Short mmCIF file of C-alpha atoms and ligand atoms in Angstrom, two decimals:
data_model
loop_
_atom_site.label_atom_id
_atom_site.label_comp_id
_atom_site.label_asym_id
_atom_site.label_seq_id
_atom_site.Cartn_x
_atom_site.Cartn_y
_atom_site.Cartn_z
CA UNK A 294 176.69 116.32 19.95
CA UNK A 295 177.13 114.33 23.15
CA UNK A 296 175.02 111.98 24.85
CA UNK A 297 173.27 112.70 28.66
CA UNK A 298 173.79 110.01 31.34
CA UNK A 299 172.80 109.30 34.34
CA UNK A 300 175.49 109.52 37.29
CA UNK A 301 175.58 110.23 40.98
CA UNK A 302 178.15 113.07 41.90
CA UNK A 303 180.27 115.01 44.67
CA UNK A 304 179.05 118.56 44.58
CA UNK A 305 180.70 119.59 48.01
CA UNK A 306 183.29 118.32 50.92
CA UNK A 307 180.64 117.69 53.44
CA UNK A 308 177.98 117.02 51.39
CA UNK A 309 176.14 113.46 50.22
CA UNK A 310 176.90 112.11 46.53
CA UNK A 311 173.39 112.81 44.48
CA UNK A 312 171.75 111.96 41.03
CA UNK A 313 172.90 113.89 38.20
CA UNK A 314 173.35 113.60 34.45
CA UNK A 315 176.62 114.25 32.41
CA UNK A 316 177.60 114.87 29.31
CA UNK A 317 180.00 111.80 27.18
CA UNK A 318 181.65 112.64 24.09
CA UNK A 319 180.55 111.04 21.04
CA UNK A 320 182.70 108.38 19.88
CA UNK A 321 185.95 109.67 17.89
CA UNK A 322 187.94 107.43 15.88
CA UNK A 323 190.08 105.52 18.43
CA UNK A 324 187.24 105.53 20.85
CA UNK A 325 185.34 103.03 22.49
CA UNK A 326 181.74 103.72 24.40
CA UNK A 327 181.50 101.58 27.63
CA UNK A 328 178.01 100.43 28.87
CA UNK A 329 178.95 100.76 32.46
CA UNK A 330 177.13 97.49 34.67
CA UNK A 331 179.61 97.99 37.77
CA UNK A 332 181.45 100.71 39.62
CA UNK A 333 183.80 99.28 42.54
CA UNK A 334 183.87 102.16 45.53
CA UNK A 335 187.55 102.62 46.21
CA UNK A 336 188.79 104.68 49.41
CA UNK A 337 190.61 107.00 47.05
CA UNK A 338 186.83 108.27 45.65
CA UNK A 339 185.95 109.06 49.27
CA UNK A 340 189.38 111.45 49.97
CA UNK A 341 188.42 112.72 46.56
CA UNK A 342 184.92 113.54 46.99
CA UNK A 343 185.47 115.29 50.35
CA UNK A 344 188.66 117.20 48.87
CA UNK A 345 190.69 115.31 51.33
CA UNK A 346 193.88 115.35 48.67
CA UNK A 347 193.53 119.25 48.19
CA UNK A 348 190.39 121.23 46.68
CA UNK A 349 188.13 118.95 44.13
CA UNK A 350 186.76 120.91 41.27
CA UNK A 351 182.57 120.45 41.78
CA UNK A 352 180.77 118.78 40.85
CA UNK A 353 182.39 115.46 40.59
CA UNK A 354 181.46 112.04 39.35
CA UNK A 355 183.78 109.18 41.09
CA UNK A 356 184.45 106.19 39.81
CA UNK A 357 187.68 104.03 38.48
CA UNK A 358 186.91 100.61 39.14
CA UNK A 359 184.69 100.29 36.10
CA UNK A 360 183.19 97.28 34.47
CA UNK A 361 181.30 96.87 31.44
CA UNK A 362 180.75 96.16 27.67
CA UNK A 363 181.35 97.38 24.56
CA UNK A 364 178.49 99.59 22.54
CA UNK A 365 180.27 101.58 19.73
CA UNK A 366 183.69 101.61 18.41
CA UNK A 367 185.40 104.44 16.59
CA UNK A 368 186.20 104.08 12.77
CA UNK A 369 189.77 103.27 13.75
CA UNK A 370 189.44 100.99 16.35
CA UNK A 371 191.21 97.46 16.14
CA UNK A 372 191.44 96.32 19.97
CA UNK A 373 187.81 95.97 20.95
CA UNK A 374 184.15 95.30 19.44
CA UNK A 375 180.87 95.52 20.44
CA UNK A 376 180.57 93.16 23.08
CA UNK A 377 183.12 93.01 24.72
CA UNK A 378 183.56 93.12 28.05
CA UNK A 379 186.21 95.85 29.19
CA UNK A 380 187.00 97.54 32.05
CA UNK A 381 188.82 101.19 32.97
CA UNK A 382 190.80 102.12 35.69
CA UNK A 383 192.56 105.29 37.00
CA UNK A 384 193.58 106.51 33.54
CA UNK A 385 191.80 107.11 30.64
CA UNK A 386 195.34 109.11 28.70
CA UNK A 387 198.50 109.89 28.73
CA UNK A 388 201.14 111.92 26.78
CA UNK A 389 202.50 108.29 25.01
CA UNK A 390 205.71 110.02 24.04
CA UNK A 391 207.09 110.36 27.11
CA UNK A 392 210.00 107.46 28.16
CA UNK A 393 207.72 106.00 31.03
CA UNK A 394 204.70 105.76 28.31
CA UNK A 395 207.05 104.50 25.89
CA UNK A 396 207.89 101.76 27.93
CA UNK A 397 204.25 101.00 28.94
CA UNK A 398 204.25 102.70 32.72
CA UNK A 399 201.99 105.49 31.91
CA UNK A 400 201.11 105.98 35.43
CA UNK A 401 204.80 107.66 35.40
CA UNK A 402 203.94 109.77 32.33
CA UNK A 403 206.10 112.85 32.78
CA UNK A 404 202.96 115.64 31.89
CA UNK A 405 200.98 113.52 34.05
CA UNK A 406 198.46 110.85 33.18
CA UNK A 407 194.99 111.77 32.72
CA UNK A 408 192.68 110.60 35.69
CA UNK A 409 189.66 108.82 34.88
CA UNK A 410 187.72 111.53 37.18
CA UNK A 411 188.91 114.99 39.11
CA UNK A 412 191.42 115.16 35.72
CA UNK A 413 191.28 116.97 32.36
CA UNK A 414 190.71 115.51 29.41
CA UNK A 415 192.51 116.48 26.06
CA UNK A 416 190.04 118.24 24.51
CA UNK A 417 190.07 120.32 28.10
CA UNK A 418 186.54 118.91 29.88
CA UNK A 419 186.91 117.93 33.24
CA UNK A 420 186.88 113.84 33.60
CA UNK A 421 184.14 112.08 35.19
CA UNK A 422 184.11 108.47 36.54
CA UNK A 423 182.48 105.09 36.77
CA UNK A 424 179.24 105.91 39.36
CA UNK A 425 177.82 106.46 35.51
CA UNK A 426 175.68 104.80 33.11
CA UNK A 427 178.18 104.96 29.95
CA UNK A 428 182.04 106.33 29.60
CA UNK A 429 183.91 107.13 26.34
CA UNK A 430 187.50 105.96 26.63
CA UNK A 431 190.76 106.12 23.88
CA UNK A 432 191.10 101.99 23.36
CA UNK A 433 194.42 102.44 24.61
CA UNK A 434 193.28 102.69 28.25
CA UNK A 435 190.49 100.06 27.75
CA UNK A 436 191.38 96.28 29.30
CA UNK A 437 189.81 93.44 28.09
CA UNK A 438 188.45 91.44 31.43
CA UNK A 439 189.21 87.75 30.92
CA UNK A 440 186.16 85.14 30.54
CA UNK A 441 187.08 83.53 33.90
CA UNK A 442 186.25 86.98 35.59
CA UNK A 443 182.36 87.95 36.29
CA UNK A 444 181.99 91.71 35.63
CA UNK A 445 181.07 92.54 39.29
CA UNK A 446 184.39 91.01 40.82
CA UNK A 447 186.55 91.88 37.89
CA UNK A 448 185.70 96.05 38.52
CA UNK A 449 187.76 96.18 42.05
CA UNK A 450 190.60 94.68 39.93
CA UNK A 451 191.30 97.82 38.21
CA UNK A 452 192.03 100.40 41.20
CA UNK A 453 192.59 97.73 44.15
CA UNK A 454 193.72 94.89 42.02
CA UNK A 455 196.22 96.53 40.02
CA UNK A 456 197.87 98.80 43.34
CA UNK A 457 199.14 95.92 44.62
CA UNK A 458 199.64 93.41 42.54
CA UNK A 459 202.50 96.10 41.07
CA UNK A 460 204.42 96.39 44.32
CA UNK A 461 204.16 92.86 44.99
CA UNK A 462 205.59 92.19 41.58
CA UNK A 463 207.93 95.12 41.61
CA UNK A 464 209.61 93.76 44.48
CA UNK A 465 209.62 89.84 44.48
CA UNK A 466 207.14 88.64 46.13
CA UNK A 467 206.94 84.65 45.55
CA UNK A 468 208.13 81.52 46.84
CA UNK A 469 210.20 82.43 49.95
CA UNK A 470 209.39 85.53 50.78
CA UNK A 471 207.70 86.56 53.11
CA UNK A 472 205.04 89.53 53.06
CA UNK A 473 202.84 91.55 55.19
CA UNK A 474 199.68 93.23 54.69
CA UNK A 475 198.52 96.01 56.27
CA UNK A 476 194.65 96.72 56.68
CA UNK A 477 192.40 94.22 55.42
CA UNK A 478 190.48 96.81 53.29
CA UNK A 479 190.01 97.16 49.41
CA UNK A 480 193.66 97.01 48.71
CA UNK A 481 194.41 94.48 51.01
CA UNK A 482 192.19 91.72 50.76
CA UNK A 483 193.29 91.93 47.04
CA UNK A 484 197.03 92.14 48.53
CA UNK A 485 196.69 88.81 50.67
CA UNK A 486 195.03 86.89 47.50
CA UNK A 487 197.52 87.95 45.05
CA UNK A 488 200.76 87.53 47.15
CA UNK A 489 199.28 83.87 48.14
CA UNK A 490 199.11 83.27 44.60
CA UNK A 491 202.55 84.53 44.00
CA UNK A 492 203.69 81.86 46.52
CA UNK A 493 204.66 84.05 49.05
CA UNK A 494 203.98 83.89 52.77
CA UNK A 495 201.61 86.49 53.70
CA UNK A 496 200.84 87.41 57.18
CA UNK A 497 198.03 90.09 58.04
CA UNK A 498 198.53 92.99 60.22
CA UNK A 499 194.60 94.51 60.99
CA UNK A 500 193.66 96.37 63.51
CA UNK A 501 191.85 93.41 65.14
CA UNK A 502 191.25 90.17 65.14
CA UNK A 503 187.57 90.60 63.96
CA UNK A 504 188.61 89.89 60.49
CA UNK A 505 191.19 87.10 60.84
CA UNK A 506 188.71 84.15 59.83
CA UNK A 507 188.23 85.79 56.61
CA UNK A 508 192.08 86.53 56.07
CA UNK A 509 193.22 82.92 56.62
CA UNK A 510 190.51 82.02 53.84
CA UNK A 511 191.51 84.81 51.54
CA UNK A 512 195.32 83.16 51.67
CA UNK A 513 197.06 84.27 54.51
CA UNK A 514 199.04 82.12 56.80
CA UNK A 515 199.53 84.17 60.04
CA UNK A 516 196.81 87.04 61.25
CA UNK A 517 197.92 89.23 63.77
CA UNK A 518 196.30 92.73 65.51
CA UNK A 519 198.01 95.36 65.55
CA UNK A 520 196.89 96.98 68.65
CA UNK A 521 198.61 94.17 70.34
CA UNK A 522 201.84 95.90 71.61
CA UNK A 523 203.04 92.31 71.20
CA UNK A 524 202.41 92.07 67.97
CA UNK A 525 205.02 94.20 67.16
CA UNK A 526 207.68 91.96 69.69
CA UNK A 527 206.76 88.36 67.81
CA UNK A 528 207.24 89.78 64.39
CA UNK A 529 210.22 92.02 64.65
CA UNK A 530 212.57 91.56 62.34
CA UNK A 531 210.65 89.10 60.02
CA UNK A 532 209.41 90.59 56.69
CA UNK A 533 211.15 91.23 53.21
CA UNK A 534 208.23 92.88 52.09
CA UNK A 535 205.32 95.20 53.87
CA UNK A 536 202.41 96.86 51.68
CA UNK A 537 200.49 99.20 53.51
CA UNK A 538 196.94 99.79 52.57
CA UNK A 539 196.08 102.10 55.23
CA UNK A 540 194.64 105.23 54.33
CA UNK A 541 194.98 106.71 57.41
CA UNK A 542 198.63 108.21 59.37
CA UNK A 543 200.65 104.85 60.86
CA UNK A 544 203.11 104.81 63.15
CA UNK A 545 205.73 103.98 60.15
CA UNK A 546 208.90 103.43 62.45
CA UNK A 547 206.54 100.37 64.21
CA UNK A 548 205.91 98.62 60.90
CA UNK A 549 209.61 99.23 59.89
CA UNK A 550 211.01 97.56 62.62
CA UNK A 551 209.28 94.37 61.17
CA UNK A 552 211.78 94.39 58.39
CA UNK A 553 214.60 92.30 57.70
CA UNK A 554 217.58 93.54 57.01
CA UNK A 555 217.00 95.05 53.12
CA UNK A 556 213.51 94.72 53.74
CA UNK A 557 210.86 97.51 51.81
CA UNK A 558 208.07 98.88 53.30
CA UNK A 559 206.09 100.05 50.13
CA UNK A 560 203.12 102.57 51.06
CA UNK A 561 199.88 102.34 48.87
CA UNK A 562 197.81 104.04 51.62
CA UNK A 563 197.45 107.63 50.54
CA UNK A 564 196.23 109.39 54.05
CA UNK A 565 195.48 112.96 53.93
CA UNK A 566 198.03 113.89 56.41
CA UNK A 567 201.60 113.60 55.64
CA UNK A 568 203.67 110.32 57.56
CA UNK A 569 206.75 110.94 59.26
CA UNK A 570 209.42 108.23 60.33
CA UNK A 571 212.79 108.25 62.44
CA UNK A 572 216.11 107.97 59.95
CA UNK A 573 217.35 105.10 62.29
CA UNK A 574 213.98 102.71 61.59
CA UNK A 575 215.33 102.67 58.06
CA UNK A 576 219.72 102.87 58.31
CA UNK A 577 220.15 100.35 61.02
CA UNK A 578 218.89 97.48 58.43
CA UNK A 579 219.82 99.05 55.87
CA UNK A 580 215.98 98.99 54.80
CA UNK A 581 213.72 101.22 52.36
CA UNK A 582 210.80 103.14 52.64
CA UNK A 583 208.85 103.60 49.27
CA UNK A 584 205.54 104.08 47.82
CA UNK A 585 204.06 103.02 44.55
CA UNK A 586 200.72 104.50 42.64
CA UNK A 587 198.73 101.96 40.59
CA UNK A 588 199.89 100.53 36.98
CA UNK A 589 200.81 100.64 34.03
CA UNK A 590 198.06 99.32 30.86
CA UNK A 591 200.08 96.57 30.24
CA UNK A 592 200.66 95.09 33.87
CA UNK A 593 197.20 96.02 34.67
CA UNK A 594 195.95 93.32 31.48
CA UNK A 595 198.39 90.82 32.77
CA UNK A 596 196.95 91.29 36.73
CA UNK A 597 193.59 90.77 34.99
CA UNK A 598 194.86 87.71 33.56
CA UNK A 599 196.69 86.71 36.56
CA UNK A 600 193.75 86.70 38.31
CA UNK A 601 191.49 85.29 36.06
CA UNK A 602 194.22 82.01 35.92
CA UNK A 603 194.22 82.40 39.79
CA UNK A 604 190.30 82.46 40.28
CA UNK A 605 191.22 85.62 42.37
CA UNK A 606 187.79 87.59 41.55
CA UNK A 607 187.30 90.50 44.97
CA UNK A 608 185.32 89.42 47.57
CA UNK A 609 182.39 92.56 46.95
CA UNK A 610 178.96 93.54 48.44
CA UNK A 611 177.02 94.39 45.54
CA UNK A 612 174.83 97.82 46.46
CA UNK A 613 172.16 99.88 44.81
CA UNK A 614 173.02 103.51 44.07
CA UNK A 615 171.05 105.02 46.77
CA UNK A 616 173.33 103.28 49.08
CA UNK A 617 176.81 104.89 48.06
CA UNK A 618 176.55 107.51 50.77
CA UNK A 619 175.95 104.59 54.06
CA UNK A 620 178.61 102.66 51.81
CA UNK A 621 181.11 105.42 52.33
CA UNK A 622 180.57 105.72 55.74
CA UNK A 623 180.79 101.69 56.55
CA UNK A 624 184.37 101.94 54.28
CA UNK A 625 185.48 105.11 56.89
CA UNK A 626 184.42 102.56 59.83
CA UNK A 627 186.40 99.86 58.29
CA UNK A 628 183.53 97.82 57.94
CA UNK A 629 183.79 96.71 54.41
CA UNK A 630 183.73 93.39 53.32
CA UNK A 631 186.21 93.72 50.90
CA UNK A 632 184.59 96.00 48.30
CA UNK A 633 181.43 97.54 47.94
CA UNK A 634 180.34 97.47 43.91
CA UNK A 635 177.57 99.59 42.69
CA UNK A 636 175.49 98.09 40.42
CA UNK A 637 175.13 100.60 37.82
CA UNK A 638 171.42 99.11 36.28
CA UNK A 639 169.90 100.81 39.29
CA UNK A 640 171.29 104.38 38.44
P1 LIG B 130 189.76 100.63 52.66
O1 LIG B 130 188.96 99.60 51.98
O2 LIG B 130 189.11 101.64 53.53
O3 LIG B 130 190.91 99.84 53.48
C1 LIG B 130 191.81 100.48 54.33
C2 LIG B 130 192.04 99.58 55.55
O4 LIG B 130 193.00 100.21 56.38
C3 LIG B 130 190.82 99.41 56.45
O5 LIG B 130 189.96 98.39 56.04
C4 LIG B 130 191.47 99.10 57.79
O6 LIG B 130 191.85 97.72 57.83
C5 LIG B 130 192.75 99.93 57.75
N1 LIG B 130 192.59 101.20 58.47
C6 LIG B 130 191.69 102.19 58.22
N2 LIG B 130 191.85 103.21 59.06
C7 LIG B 130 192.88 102.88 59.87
C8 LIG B 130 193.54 103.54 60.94
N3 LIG B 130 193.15 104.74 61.37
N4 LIG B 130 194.59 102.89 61.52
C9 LIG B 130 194.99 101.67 61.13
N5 LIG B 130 194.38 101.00 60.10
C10 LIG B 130 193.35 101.60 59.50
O7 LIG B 130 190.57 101.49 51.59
P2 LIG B 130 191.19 101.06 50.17
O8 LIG B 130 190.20 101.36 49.11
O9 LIG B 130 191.78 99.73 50.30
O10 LIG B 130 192.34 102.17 50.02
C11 LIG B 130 193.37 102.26 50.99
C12 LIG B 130 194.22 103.48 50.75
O11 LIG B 130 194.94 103.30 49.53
C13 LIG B 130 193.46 104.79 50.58
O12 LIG B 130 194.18 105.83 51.19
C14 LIG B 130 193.42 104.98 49.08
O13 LIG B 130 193.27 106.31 48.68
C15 LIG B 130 194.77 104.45 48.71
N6 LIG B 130 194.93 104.04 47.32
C16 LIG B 130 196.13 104.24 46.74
C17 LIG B 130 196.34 103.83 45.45
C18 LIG B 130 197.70 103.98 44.82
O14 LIG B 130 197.77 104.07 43.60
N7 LIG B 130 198.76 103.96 45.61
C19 LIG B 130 195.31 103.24 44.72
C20 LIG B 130 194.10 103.02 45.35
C21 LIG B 130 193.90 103.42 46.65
P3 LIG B 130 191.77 96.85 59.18
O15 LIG B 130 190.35 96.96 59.66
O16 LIG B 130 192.12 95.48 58.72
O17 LIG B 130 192.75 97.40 60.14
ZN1 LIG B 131 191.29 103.48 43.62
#
C-alpha cells in the first residue's frame, strides 16, 4: 500500500512541467514521511527536466531543495519525530559501506548515491522530488533545519546552500583570502553570503552591473561585470579562490588568469556542453582547475547550522505552482532574484 500525492512533473524535453499524482512508499522502519511546505527551483531541475545532462527517464518529478515537517516515523526511528521540521537534499541513499560513506561524504559513494529524483531507489522505483505534496526518506538523509531558519529560506540551503558552502570550506576560504564568485544566481548569492561569513573577501564577477546593489548587500566587497574586457585587466592575478556558478560554457582560461599563483578555480556550474581550457592558464601559476558536487549529510547539517548562527536564510521569491514553468524561463534569462521557492500548499 502506498499513498497518492499530488506533484507537478517533466514528461518531455520541450515540454511544460504539469499536475500529476505519484505514488510514496509507506513508511518502513527507518523511515520518515515529510509533509513537503517548500520546494526551492534549482538550475540543475531545469537541465534535468529538459534532458540537458543526457536522456531523463519520463515522467519526472523535480525537486531537491525540500522543506518540511515531520508526519510519521518508522518503528525504528531515533533521529526525528513528528514535528519536526526537516529538510532533503540531492540524496535520499547511499551504499554506507563504502570508504567515502564511511567517512560521512556520501556524495562520493563509490556505487553512486541515490538522487532524490531522476535516480533509483533500493527497492528499484524510480525517485521523485520535492515539486510534491509528501516524500518518504531513510532518516539518514533527513536534516534537521535549525529554529533560526524559516522553512521557505532554509529549502535553497540544501542544493544551493550546501554546493558551495563545501568548496568554500574545502579550500580555505576565511579571513585573508580572497574569493570570487561567479554568476549571481542560486549558487551564488548563497556563495557571496557564506564566504562573507567565513571572513573572506568576496568580489562578484556577473555578467552586469544590474545586480551589483544587491551583491554589495548580500556581503560582497567589490562587484565587477564581466563583459568589461577590463574587468579581466584590474583583477588579474588577484584571487586564491574562484567558484563558478555558471551553468552555462565560460571562457575558463579568462577566469584563470585571475588566480594567484596556487590559486583554484573550483567549478559548481554543470553546463551541458563540455569546458575546455589552455594547459598554460593553469602551469604558469602553478594553479588548479577542479570541480566539486554538493555534500556530504554531515557538512550539509553543519551548513544548516552555519547559517542559521549566520542569519544567512536565501534571498527567495515565493511562487504558486502554476508558475514553475514562467519561473524556469526567468532562471534561463538570469532573472532570478536569488531563488524561486514553490510553495507546495498550492499544489
Ligand atoms: P542560476 O540561478 O541560473 O544561476 C546561474 C548564474 O550564472 C546566473 O544567474 C547568471 O549570473 C550566470 N549565467 C547564466 N548564464 C550565463 C552565461 N551564458 N554566461 C555567463 N554567466 C551566465 O543557477 P543555479 O541554480 O545557481 O545553478 C548554477 C549551475 O550549478 C547549474 O549548472 C546547476 O546545474 C549547477 N549545480 C551544480 C551543483 C553541484 O553539485 N556542483 C549543485 C547545484 C547546481 P549573472 O547574471 O550574475 O551573470
Ligand atoms: Zn540543485
Amino acid at each position: 500500500m502506498s499513498t497518492t500525492v499530488k506533484a507537478y512533473a517533466a514528461t518531455a524535453p520541450d515540454a511544460p512541467l504539469v499536475p500529476t499524482t505519484i505514488e510514496r512508499r509507506d513508511v518502513g522502519a527507518h523511515d520518515v514521511r515529510i509533509d513537503i511546505k517548500f520546494a526551492g527551483i534549482c538550475h540543475s531541475d531545469i537541465h534535468t527536466a529538459r534532458s540537458e545532462w543526457g536522456p531523463t527517464n519520463y515522467p519526472v518529478v523535480v525537486g531537491h531543495e525540500i522543506a518540511g515537517v515531520v508526519a510519521e516515523v518508522g518503528s525504528d526511528v531515533t533521529k526525528y519525530a513528528v514535528g519536526d521540521r526537516v529538510g532533503v537534499g540531492c540524496m535520499v541513499g547511499s551504499c554506507g559501506e563504502c570508504e567515502y560513506c564511511l567517512a560521512g561524504t556520501e556524495q562520493f559513494c563509490v556505487k553512486g548515491n541515490i538522487q532524490t529524483y531522476a535516480g533509483i531507489d533500493k527497492d528499484g522505483t524510480p525517485t521523485h522530488g520535492g515539486y510534491s505534496q509528501a516524500v518518504v526518506v531513510n532518516e539518514d538523509f533527513v536534516l534537521g533545519i535549525p529554529d533560526g531558519l524559516d522553512l521557505d529560506v532554509a529549502a535553497p540551503l540544501l542544493c544551493a546552500g550546501i554546493t558551495v558552502y563545501s568548496p568554500l570550506h574545502h579550500w580555505n576560504a576565511g579571513p585573508g583570502k580572497k574569493v570570487a564568485v561567479v554568476g549571481l544566481g542560486g549558487l551564488g548569492h548563497m556563495a557571496v553570503k557564506i564566504a562573507h561569513a567565513l571572513g573572506a573577501e568576496v568580489t562578484v564577477l556577473s555578467q552586469s552591473l544590474k545586480k551589483q546593489e544587491d551583491g554589495l548587500r548580500l556581503g560582497a566587497d567589490h562587484y565587477f561585470a564581466t563583459s568589461d574586457p577590463s574587468t579581466f585587466e584590474t583583477l588579474a592575478n588577484s584571487f586564491d579562490l574562484i567558484v563558478n556558478t555558471v551553468s552555462a560554457v565560460v571562457d575558463l582560461d579568462a577566469y584563470l588568469s585571475l588566480l594567484r599563483v596556487d590559486g583554484t578555480l573550483v567549478n559548481v556550474g554543470a553546463p551541458e556542453k563540455p569546458l575546455s581550457l589552455h594547459a598554460f592558464s593553469l602551469l604558469m601559476a602553478r594553479r588548479s582547475f577542479a570541480g566539486s558536487p554538493i555534500g556530504g549529510i554531515a557538512e550539509t547539517q553543519q551548513m544548516l547550522d552555519f547559517c542559521a548562527e549566520h542569519g544567512l536564510g536565501a534571498e527567495i521569491e515565493v511562487i504558486s505552482a502554476d508558475r514553475i514553468n514562467e519561473a524556469y524561463e526567468r532562471v534561463l534569462a538570469s532573472d532570478v532574484r536569488y531563488r524561486f521557492v514553490i510553495d507546495v500548499s498550492t499544489l
